[in-house]
């Protein structure tokens, strides 16, 4: 019983033939080495747990083939690794450290935190580079049954698994199914990626992935399953690991470090069909709306263009013109035309030159081509020489 500390190459017994294990026991205070309520140990499923008296406080998920327990970022890469060793039916957890690395140790802190420490020769102190639980919802079952801690968010928060909804404002009450599963009426499994597998599972040995899936699908009480290939652990443990859950899923987490695994969750088939059907309806509707919006935008642009071409020219009144001979200013919204030139062009607003009358006044034709030529030479656009449209004035 190594009190609260385990050093590299020491072995922590997880279980033996009598289902007993070795525990780390935290100090009661920084200066009080008497035993506290916090202890750490393992079980036959190779889970690592911290207990507060008899209640779980934090749990590391069942072994899934990942050997690295903590990553200490340095130029040489990870320097601490974890292995499970089978010694005649008794399983031990062993930590090893790379050659030339700093001195390291793992402790169960008096606060219940699991900490990996590395000696800093510059500051002559122990640096913490890994600790759990990492957040409030990382504590055991803090998000309640069928809830999970989403560690991928900037701030880890509790959420409900797919197909479930919150029971109340307090997530400790967990989540409930939106639609109950009726045995024999069809159901499906959805894949939840990168998950910390829940607690309270049934460990089935020596199963392939298909056999593991069949174990759950044929039992209406099975809510989820998970499978891992442990062949990279050598001959120390079983080559496969099939976990099935027959009731509530507790202490689940969405991992943000890529060390999670697939969790296959049972939901009613109608939920899958409903989502698929809604998607099939939504996509054509969205495409149709997009086409209609494009047509409307083109029509509006064309309408604005027609309005601009149909918009009447603004003409200055004689008081504004004075005796100026400036005919057209590109930077002005007004077309500057000498009033005397207009009189000459219309032959003094002669009735013989009237083409017709409209809501905006009388329309005159040009009277003298020489005057029109004069206006053209001054810069008046030729289109305006063909016909004049001005307000009737005295």
PDB file of N, CA, C and O in Angstrom, residues 88-150:
ATOM      1  N   UNK A  88      -0.408 -14.092 -13.929  1.00  0.00           N
ATOM      2  CA  UNK A  88      -1.120 -15.242 -13.374  1.00  0.00           C
ATOM      3  C   UNK A  88      -2.537 -14.932 -12.956  1.00  0.00           C
ATOM      4  O   UNK A  88      -2.992 -15.412 -11.911  1.00  0.00           O
ATOM      5  N   UNK A  89      -3.260 -14.143 -13.775  1.00  0.00           N
ATOM      6  CA  UNK A  89      -4.641 -13.805 -13.456  1.00  0.00           C
ATOM      7  C   UNK A  89      -4.780 -12.590 -12.569  1.00  0.00           C
ATOM      8  O   UNK A  89      -5.906 -12.175 -12.265  1.00  0.00           O
ATOM      9  N   UNK A  90      -3.667 -12.006 -12.154  1.00  0.00           N
ATOM     10  CA  UNK A  90      -3.709 -10.781 -11.374  1.00  0.00           C
ATOM     11  C   UNK A  90      -3.206  -9.638 -12.258  1.00  0.00           C
ATOM     12  O   UNK A  90      -2.150  -9.753 -12.890  1.00  0.00           O
ATOM     13  N   UNK A  91      -3.961  -8.560 -12.303  1.00  0.00           N
ATOM     14  CA  UNK A  91      -3.666  -7.475 -13.223  1.00  0.00           C
ATOM     15  C   UNK A  91      -3.068  -6.289 -12.472  1.00  0.00           C
ATOM     16  O   UNK A  91      -3.567  -5.879 -11.406  1.00  0.00           O
ATOM     17  N   UNK A  92      -2.031  -5.712 -13.079  1.00  0.00           N
ATOM     18  CA  UNK A  92      -1.304  -4.611 -12.464  1.00  0.00           C
ATOM     19  C   UNK A  92      -1.196  -3.442 -13.452  1.00  0.00           C
ATOM     20  O   UNK A  92      -1.027  -3.637 -14.658  1.00  0.00           O
ATOM     21  N   UNK A  93      -1.283  -2.268 -12.893  1.00  0.00           N
ATOM     22  CA  UNK A  93      -1.084  -1.040 -13.658  1.00  0.00           C
ATOM     23  C   UNK A  93       0.338  -0.553 -13.397  1.00  0.00           C
ATOM     24  O   UNK A  93       0.750  -0.396 -12.243  1.00  0.00           O
ATOM     25  N   UNK A  94       1.097  -0.332 -14.472  1.00  0.00           N
ATOM     26  CA  UNK A  94       2.492   0.082 -14.341  1.00  0.00           C
ATOM     27  C   UNK A  94       2.753   1.326 -15.168  1.00  0.00           C
ATOM     28  O   UNK A  94       2.292   1.423 -16.309  1.00  0.00           O
ATOM     29  N   UNK A  95       3.477   2.278 -14.569  1.00  0.00           N
ATOM     30  CA  UNK A  95       3.886   3.489 -15.277  1.00  0.00           C
ATOM     31  C   UNK A  95       5.377   3.412 -15.562  1.00  0.00           C
ATOM     32  O   UNK A  95       6.163   3.021 -14.700  1.00  0.00           O
ATOM     33  N   UNK A  96       5.721   3.781 -16.793  1.00  0.00           N
ATOM     34  CA  UNK A  96       7.134   3.822 -17.162  1.00  0.00           C
ATOM     35  C   UNK A  96       7.471   5.211 -17.690  1.00  0.00           C
ATOM     36  O   UNK A  96       6.605   5.912 -18.231  1.00  0.00           O
ATOM     37  N   UNK A  97       8.756   5.585 -17.532  1.00  0.00           N
ATOM     38  CA  UNK A  97       9.226   6.901 -17.942  1.00  0.00           C
ATOM     39  C   UNK A  97      10.389   6.727 -18.898  1.00  0.00           C
ATOM     40  O   UNK A  97      11.240   5.856 -18.710  1.00  0.00           O
ATOM     41  N   UNK A  98      10.433   7.570 -19.928  1.00  0.00           N
ATOM     42  CA  UNK A  98      11.517   7.501 -20.911  1.00  0.00           C
ATOM     43  C   UNK A  98      12.857   7.828 -20.272  1.00  0.00           C
ATOM     44  O   UNK A  98      12.927   8.605 -19.302  1.00  0.00           O
ATOM     45  N   UNK A  99      13.908   7.247 -20.824  1.00  0.00           N
ATOM     46  CA  UNK A  99      15.261   7.518 -20.326  1.00  0.00           C
ATOM     47  C   UNK A  99      15.606   8.998 -20.506  1.00  0.00           C
ATOM     48  O   UNK A  99      15.287   9.602 -21.534  1.00  0.00           O
ATOM     49  N   UNK A 100      16.242   9.559 -19.514  1.00  0.00           N
ATOM     50  CA  UNK A 100      16.674  10.956 -19.600  1.00  0.00           C
ATOM     51  C   UNK A 100      15.605  11.962 -19.275  1.00  0.00           C
ATOM     52  O   UNK A 100      15.857  13.168 -19.314  1.00  0.00           O
ATOM     53  N   UNK A 101      14.386  11.511 -18.947  1.00  0.00           N
ATOM     54  CA  UNK A 101      13.310  12.446 -18.623  1.00  0.00           C
ATOM     55  C   UNK A 101      13.431  12.912 -17.180  1.00  0.00           C
ATOM     56  O   UNK A 101      14.199  12.365 -16.387  1.00  0.00           O
ATOM     57  N   UNK A 102      12.667  13.923 -16.856  1.00  0.00           N
ATOM     58  CA  UNK A 102      12.683  14.444 -15.494  1.00  0.00           C
ATOM     59  C   UNK A 102      12.077  13.429 -14.533  1.00  0.00           C
ATOM     60  O   UNK A 102      11.333  12.529 -14.928  1.00  0.00           O
ATOM     61  N   UNK A 103      12.399  13.574 -13.271  1.00  0.00           N
ATOM     62  CA  UNK A 103      11.795  12.717 -12.244  1.00  0.00           C
ATOM     63  C   UNK A 103      10.292  12.973 -12.218  1.00  0.00           C
ATOM     64  O   UNK A 103       9.845  14.107 -12.322  1.00  0.00           O
ATOM     65  N   UNK A 104       9.526  11.888 -12.087  1.00  0.00           N
ATOM     66  CA  UNK A 104       8.067  12.014 -12.136  1.00  0.00           C
ATOM     67  C   UNK A 104       7.429  11.169 -11.047  1.00  0.00           C
ATOM     68  O   UNK A 104       8.006  10.201 -10.568  1.00  0.00           O
ATOM     69  N   UNK A 105       6.222  11.571 -10.701  1.00  0.00           N
ATOM     70  CA  UNK A 105       5.422  10.777  -9.757  1.00  0.00           C
ATOM     71  C   UNK A 105       3.946  11.080  -9.963  1.00  0.00           C
ATOM     72  O   UNK A 105       3.582  12.147 -10.473  1.00  0.00           O
ATOM     73  N   UNK A 106       3.095  10.139  -9.585  1.00  0.00           N
ATOM     74  CA  UNK A 106       1.664  10.340  -9.619  1.00  0.00           C
ATOM     75  C   UNK A 106       1.154  10.307  -8.193  1.00  0.00           C
ATOM     76  O   UNK A 106       1.531   9.421  -7.415  1.00  0.00           O
ATOM     77  N   UNK A 107       0.298  11.280  -7.848  1.00  0.00           N
ATOM     78  CA  UNK A 107      -0.229  11.325  -6.480  1.00  0.00           C
ATOM     79  C   UNK A 107      -1.741  11.445  -6.499  1.00  0.00           C
ATOM     80  O   UNK A 107      -2.328  11.924  -7.483  1.00  0.00           O
ATOM     81  N   UNK A 108      -2.354  10.999  -5.436  1.00  0.00           N
ATOM     82  CA  UNK A 108      -3.756  11.295  -5.167  1.00  0.00           C
ATOM     83  C   UNK A 108      -3.754  12.427  -4.153  1.00  0.00           C
ATOM     84  O   UNK A 108      -3.411  12.234  -2.981  1.00  0.00           O
ATOM     85  N   UNK A 109      -4.107  13.612  -4.611  1.00  0.00           N
ATOM     86  CA  UNK A 109      -4.060  14.811  -3.787  1.00  0.00           C
ATOM     87  C   UNK A 109      -5.112  14.745  -2.680  1.00  0.00           C
ATOM     88  O   UNK A 109      -6.129  14.042  -2.810  1.00  0.00           O
ATOM     89  N   UNK A 110      -4.865  15.498  -1.621  1.00  0.00           N
ATOM     90  CA  UNK A 110      -5.815  15.470  -0.498  1.00  0.00           C
ATOM     91  C   UNK A 110      -7.181  16.053  -0.878  1.00  0.00           C
ATOM     92  O   UNK A 110      -8.168  15.860  -0.165  1.00  0.00           O
ATOM     93  N   UNK A 111      -7.268  16.765  -2.044  1.00  0.00           N
ATOM     94  CA  UNK A 111      -8.545  17.293  -2.534  1.00  0.00           C
ATOM     95  C   UNK A 111      -9.302  16.278  -3.389  1.00  0.00           C
ATOM     96  O   UNK A 111     -10.398  16.568  -3.872  1.00  0.00           O
ATOM     97  N   UNK A 112      -8.704  15.094  -3.616  1.00  0.00           N
ATOM     98  CA  UNK A 112      -9.333  14.087  -4.458  1.00  0.00           C
ATOM     99  C   UNK A 112      -8.880  14.139  -5.904  1.00  0.00           C
ATOM    100  O   UNK A 112      -9.334  13.330  -6.720  1.00  0.00           O
ATOM    101  N   UNK A 113      -7.981  15.066  -6.242  1.00  0.00           N
ATOM    102  CA  UNK A 113      -7.480  15.192  -7.607  1.00  0.00           C
ATOM    103  C   UNK A 113      -6.352  14.180  -7.866  1.00  0.00           C
ATOM    104  O   UNK A 113      -5.490  13.969  -7.002  1.00  0.00           O
ATOM    105  N   UNK A 114      -6.372  13.569  -9.065  1.00  0.00           N
ATOM    106  CA  UNK A 114      -5.270  12.730  -9.513  1.00  0.00           C
ATOM    107  C   UNK A 114      -4.310  13.631 -10.274  1.00  0.00           C
ATOM    108  O   UNK A 114      -4.693  14.285 -11.252  1.00  0.00           O
ATOM    109  N   UNK A 115      -3.040  13.668  -9.855  1.00  0.00           N
ATOM    110  CA  UNK A 115      -2.078  14.587 -10.458  1.00  0.00           C
ATOM    111  C   UNK A 115      -0.815  13.840 -10.869  1.00  0.00           C
ATOM    112  O   UNK A 115      -0.306  13.009 -10.118  1.00  0.00           O
ATOM    113  N   UNK A 116      -0.331  14.177 -12.074  1.00  0.00           N
ATOM    114  CA  UNK A 116       0.977  13.714 -12.520  1.00  0.00           C
ATOM    115  C   UNK A 116       1.937  14.894 -12.422  1.00  0.00           C
ATOM    116  O   UNK A 116       1.672  15.978 -12.958  1.00  0.00           O
ATOM    117  N   UNK A 117       3.052  14.684 -11.730  1.00  0.00           N
ATOM    118  CA  UNK A 117       3.993  15.758 -11.429  1.00  0.00           C
ATOM    119  C   UNK A 117       5.353  15.454 -12.044  1.00  0.00           C
ATOM    120  O   UNK A 117       5.783  14.291 -12.104  1.00  0.00           O
ATOM    121  N   UNK A 118       6.017  16.508 -12.510  1.00  0.00           N
ATOM    122  CA  UNK A 118       7.382  16.387 -13.036  1.00  0.00           C
ATOM    123  C   UNK A 118       8.269  17.392 -12.309  1.00  0.00           C
ATOM    124  O   UNK A 118       7.870  18.537 -12.061  1.00  0.00           O
ATOM    125  N   UNK A 119       9.483  16.961 -11.969  1.00  0.00           N
ATOM    126  CA  UNK A 119      10.393  17.821 -11.212  1.00  0.00           C
ATOM    127  C   UNK A 119      11.025  18.870 -12.143  1.00  0.00           C
ATOM    128  O   UNK A 119      11.569  18.550 -13.197  1.00  0.00           O
ATOM    129  N   UNK A 120      10.902  20.140 -11.730  1.00  0.00           N
ATOM    130  CA  UNK A 120      11.486  21.253 -12.462  1.00  0.00           C
ATOM    131  C   UNK A 120      12.798  21.631 -11.787  1.00  0.00           C
ATOM    132  O   UNK A 120      12.801  22.180 -10.676  1.00  0.00           O
ATOM    133  N   UNK A 121      13.930  21.328 -12.438  1.00  0.00           N
ATOM    134  CA  UNK A 121      15.233  21.579 -11.829  1.00  0.00           C
ATOM    135  C   UNK A 121      15.572  23.062 -11.763  1.00  0.00           C
ATOM    136  O   UNK A 121      16.459  23.458 -11.002  1.00  0.00           O
ATOM    137  N   UNK A 122      14.875  23.875 -12.548  1.00  0.00           N
ATOM    138  CA  UNK A 122      15.133  25.319 -12.507  1.00  0.00           C
ATOM    139  C   UNK A 122      14.466  25.972 -11.298  1.00  0.00           C
ATOM    140  O   UNK A 122      15.075  26.748 -10.561  1.00  0.00           O
ATOM    141  N   UNK A 123      13.196  25.667 -11.107  1.00  0.00           N
ATOM    142  CA  UNK A 123      12.476  26.257  -9.975  1.00  0.00           C
ATOM    143  C   UNK A 123      12.558  25.398  -8.722  1.00  0.00           C
ATOM    144  O   UNK A 123      12.083  25.810  -7.654  1.00  0.00           O
ATOM    145  N   UNK A 124      13.156  24.183  -8.854  1.00  0.00           N
ATOM    146  CA  UNK A 124      13.263  23.248  -7.734  1.00  0.00           C
ATOM    147  C   UNK A 124      11.899  22.987  -7.101  1.00  0.00           C
ATOM    148  O   UNK A 124      11.708  23.062  -5.888  1.00  0.00           O
ATOM    149  N   UNK A 125      10.946  22.669  -7.989  1.00  0.00           N
ATOM    150  CA  UNK A 125       9.579  22.392  -7.527  1.00  0.00           C
ATOM    151  C   UNK A 125       8.933  21.394  -8.471  1.00  0.00           C
ATOM    152  O   UNK A 125       9.450  21.112  -9.564  1.00  0.00           O
ATOM    153  N   UNK A 126       7.795  20.849  -8.037  1.00  0.00           N
ATOM    154  CA  UNK A 126       7.061  19.880  -8.847  1.00  0.00           C
ATOM    155  C   UNK A 126       6.037  20.620  -9.706  1.00  0.00           C
ATOM    156  O   UNK A 126       5.202  21.353  -9.189  1.00  0.00           O
ATOM    157  N   UNK A 127       6.098  20.423 -11.028  1.00  0.00           N
ATOM    158  CA  UNK A 127       5.138  21.023 -11.962  1.00  0.00           C
ATOM    159  C   UNK A 127       4.016  20.029 -12.233  1.00  0.00           C
ATOM    160  O   UNK A 127       4.255  18.839 -12.476  1.00  0.00           O
ATOM    161  N   UNK A 128       2.776  20.527 -12.219  1.00  0.00           N
ATOM    162  CA  UNK A 128       1.612  19.698 -12.546  1.00  0.00           C
ATOM    163  C   UNK A 128       1.372  19.788 -14.053  1.00  0.00           C
ATOM    164  O   UNK A 128       1.148  20.864 -14.587  1.00  0.00           O
ATOM    165  N   UNK A 129       1.438  18.658 -14.750  1.00  0.00           N
ATOM    166  CA  UNK A 129       1.140  18.702 -16.180  1.00  0.00           C
ATOM    167  C   UNK A 129      -0.073  17.852 -16.540  1.00  0.00           C
ATOM    168  O   UNK A 129      -0.459  17.781 -17.712  1.00  0.00           O
ATOM    169  N   UNK A 130      -0.691  17.240 -15.566  1.00  0.00           N
ATOM    170  CA  UNK A 130      -1.933  16.498 -15.815  1.00  0.00           C
ATOM    171  C   UNK A 130      -2.670  16.368 -14.499  1.00  0.00           C
ATOM    172  O   UNK A 130      -2.071  16.055 -13.467  1.00  0.00           O
ATOM    173  N   UNK A 131      -3.996  16.626 -14.542  1.00  0.00           N
ATOM    174  CA  UNK A 131      -4.807  16.412 -13.342  1.00  0.00           C
ATOM    175  C   UNK A 131      -6.247  16.150 -13.742  1.00  0.00           C
ATOM    176  O   UNK A 131      -6.739  16.655 -14.743  1.00  0.00           O
ATOM    177  N   UNK A 132      -6.900  15.333 -12.943  1.00  0.00           N
ATOM    178  CA  UNK A 132      -8.312  14.995 -13.113  1.00  0.00           C
ATOM    179  C   UNK A 132      -8.984  14.895 -11.744  1.00  0.00           C
ATOM    180  O   UNK A 132      -8.331  14.504 -10.783  1.00  0.00           O
ATOM    181  N   UNK A 133     -10.275  15.257 -11.655  1.00  0.00           N
ATOM    182  CA  UNK A 133     -11.150  15.737 -12.731  1.00  0.00           C
ATOM    183  C   UNK A 133     -10.782  17.141 -13.186  1.00  0.00           C
ATOM    184  O   UNK A 133     -10.332  17.972 -12.399  1.00  0.00           O
ATOM    185  N   UNK A 134     -10.987  17.389 -14.495  1.00  0.00           N
ATOM    186  CA  UNK A 134     -10.573  18.652 -15.075  1.00  0.00           C
ATOM    187  C   UNK A 134     -11.588  19.755 -14.953  1.00  0.00           C
ATOM    188  O   UNK A 134     -11.256  20.924 -15.053  1.00  0.00           O
ATOM    189  N   UNK A 135     -12.863  19.445 -14.787  1.00  0.00           N
ATOM    190  CA  UNK A 135     -13.912  20.450 -14.661  1.00  0.00           C
ATOM    191  C   UNK A 135     -15.006  19.902 -13.769  1.00  0.00           C
ATOM    192  O   UNK A 135     -15.006  18.730 -13.393  1.00  0.00           O
ATOM    193  N   UNK A 136     -15.955  20.771 -13.434  1.00  0.00           N
ATOM    194  CA  UNK A 136     -17.030  20.343 -12.524  1.00  0.00           C
ATOM    195  C   UNK A 136     -17.857  19.218 -13.128  1.00  0.00           C
ATOM    196  O   UNK A 136     -18.278  18.299 -12.419  1.00  0.00           O
ATOM    197  N   UNK A 137     -18.091  19.256 -14.451  1.00  0.00           N
ATOM    198  CA  UNK A 137     -18.911  18.195 -15.050  1.00  0.00           C
ATOM    199  C   UNK A 137     -18.082  16.961 -15.377  1.00  0.00           C
ATOM    200  O   UNK A 137     -18.591  15.982 -15.907  1.00  0.00           O
ATOM    201  N   UNK A 138     -16.769  17.009 -15.075  1.00  0.00           N
ATOM    202  CA  UNK A 138     -15.904  15.840 -15.237  1.00  0.00           C
ATOM    203  C   UNK A 138     -16.007  14.907 -14.029  1.00  0.00           C
ATOM    204  O   UNK A 138     -15.542  13.770 -14.077  1.00  0.00           O
ATOM    205  N   UNK A 139     -16.625  15.383 -12.974  1.00  0.00           N
ATOM    206  CA  UNK A 139     -16.798  14.537 -11.793  1.00  0.00           C
ATOM    207  C   UNK A 139     -17.837  13.455 -12.070  1.00  0.00           C
ATOM    208  O   UNK A 139     -18.702  13.608 -12.938  1.00  0.00           O
ATOM    209  N   UNK A 140     -17.762  12.407 -11.314  1.00  0.00           N
ATOM    210  CA  UNK A 140     -18.562  11.215 -11.584  1.00  0.00           C
ATOM    211  C   UNK A 140     -20.065  11.537 -11.626  1.00  0.00           C
ATOM    212  O   UNK A 140     -20.626  12.104 -10.679  1.00  0.00           O
ATOM    213  N   UNK A 141     -20.711  11.168 -12.761  1.00  0.00           N
ATOM    214  CA  UNK A 141     -22.164  11.248 -12.945  1.00  0.00           C
ATOM    215  C   UNK A 141     -22.719  12.639 -12.682  1.00  0.00           C
ATOM    216  O   UNK A 141     -23.894  12.770 -12.327  1.00  0.00           O
ATOM    217  N   UNK A 142     -21.918  13.689 -12.871  1.00  0.00           N
ATOM    218  CA  UNK A 142     -22.399  15.043 -12.582  1.00  0.00           C
ATOM    219  C   UNK A 142     -23.494  15.493 -13.539  1.00  0.00           C
ATOM    220  O   UNK A 142     -24.268  16.392 -13.210  1.00  0.00           O
ATOM    221  N   UNK A 143     -23.578  14.886 -14.732  1.00  0.00           N
ATOM    222  CA  UNK A 143     -24.605  15.266 -15.708  1.00  0.00           C
ATOM    223  C   UNK A 143     -25.825  14.346 -15.659  1.00  0.00           C
ATOM    224  O   UNK A 143     -26.728  14.467 -16.490  1.00  0.00           O
ATOM    225  N   UNK A 144     -25.859  13.432 -14.692  1.00  0.00           N
ATOM    226  CA  UNK A 144     -27.030  12.587 -14.492  1.00  0.00           C
ATOM    227  C   UNK A 144     -27.157  11.477 -15.526  1.00  0.00           C
ATOM    228  O   UNK A 144     -26.379  11.395 -16.488  1.00  0.00           O
ATOM    229  N   UNK A 145     -28.167  10.598 -15.367  1.00  0.00           N
ATOM    230  CA  UNK A 145     -28.386   9.500 -16.310  1.00  0.00           C
ATOM    231  C   UNK A 145     -28.700  10.016 -17.712  1.00  0.00           C
ATOM    232  O   UNK A 145     -29.484  10.945 -17.888  1.00  0.00           O
ATOM    233  N   UNK A 146     -28.074   9.437 -18.714  1.00  0.00           N
ATOM    234  CA  UNK A 146     -28.247   9.762 -20.126  1.00  0.00           C
ATOM    235  C   UNK A 146     -27.819  11.189 -20.473  1.00  0.00           C
ATOM    236  O   UNK A 146     -28.128  11.686 -21.554  1.00  0.00           O
ATOM    237  N   UNK A 147     -27.116  11.839 -19.552  1.00  0.00           N
ATOM    238  CA  UNK A 147     -26.480  13.111 -19.863  1.00  0.00           C
ATOM    239  C   UNK A 147     -24.991  12.888 -20.055  1.00  0.00           C
ATOM    240  O   UNK A 147     -24.452  11.853 -19.679  1.00  0.00           O
ATOM    241  N   UNK A 148     -24.322  13.855 -20.655  1.00  0.00           N
ATOM    242  CA  UNK A 148     -22.874  13.720 -20.831  1.00  0.00           C
ATOM    243  C   UNK A 148     -22.216  15.086 -20.700  1.00  0.00           C
ATOM    244  O   UNK A 148     -22.836  16.118 -20.929  1.00  0.00           O
ATOM    245  N   UNK A 149     -20.958  15.055 -20.304  1.00  0.00           N
ATOM    246  CA  UNK A 149     -20.166  16.275 -20.166  1.00  0.00           C
ATOM    247  C   UNK A 149     -19.467  16.541 -21.501  1.00  0.00           C
ATOM    248  O   UNK A 149     -18.680  15.721 -21.957  1.00  0.00           O
ATOM    249  N   UNK A 150     -19.775  17.669 -22.126  1.00  0.00           N
ATOM    250  CA  UNK A 150     -19.176  18.018 -23.412  1.00  0.00           C
ATOM    251  C   UNK A 150     -17.894  18.806 -23.173  1.00  0.00           C
ATOM    252  O   UNK A 150     -17.916  20.011 -22.937  1.00  0.00           O
TER     253      UNK A 150
END
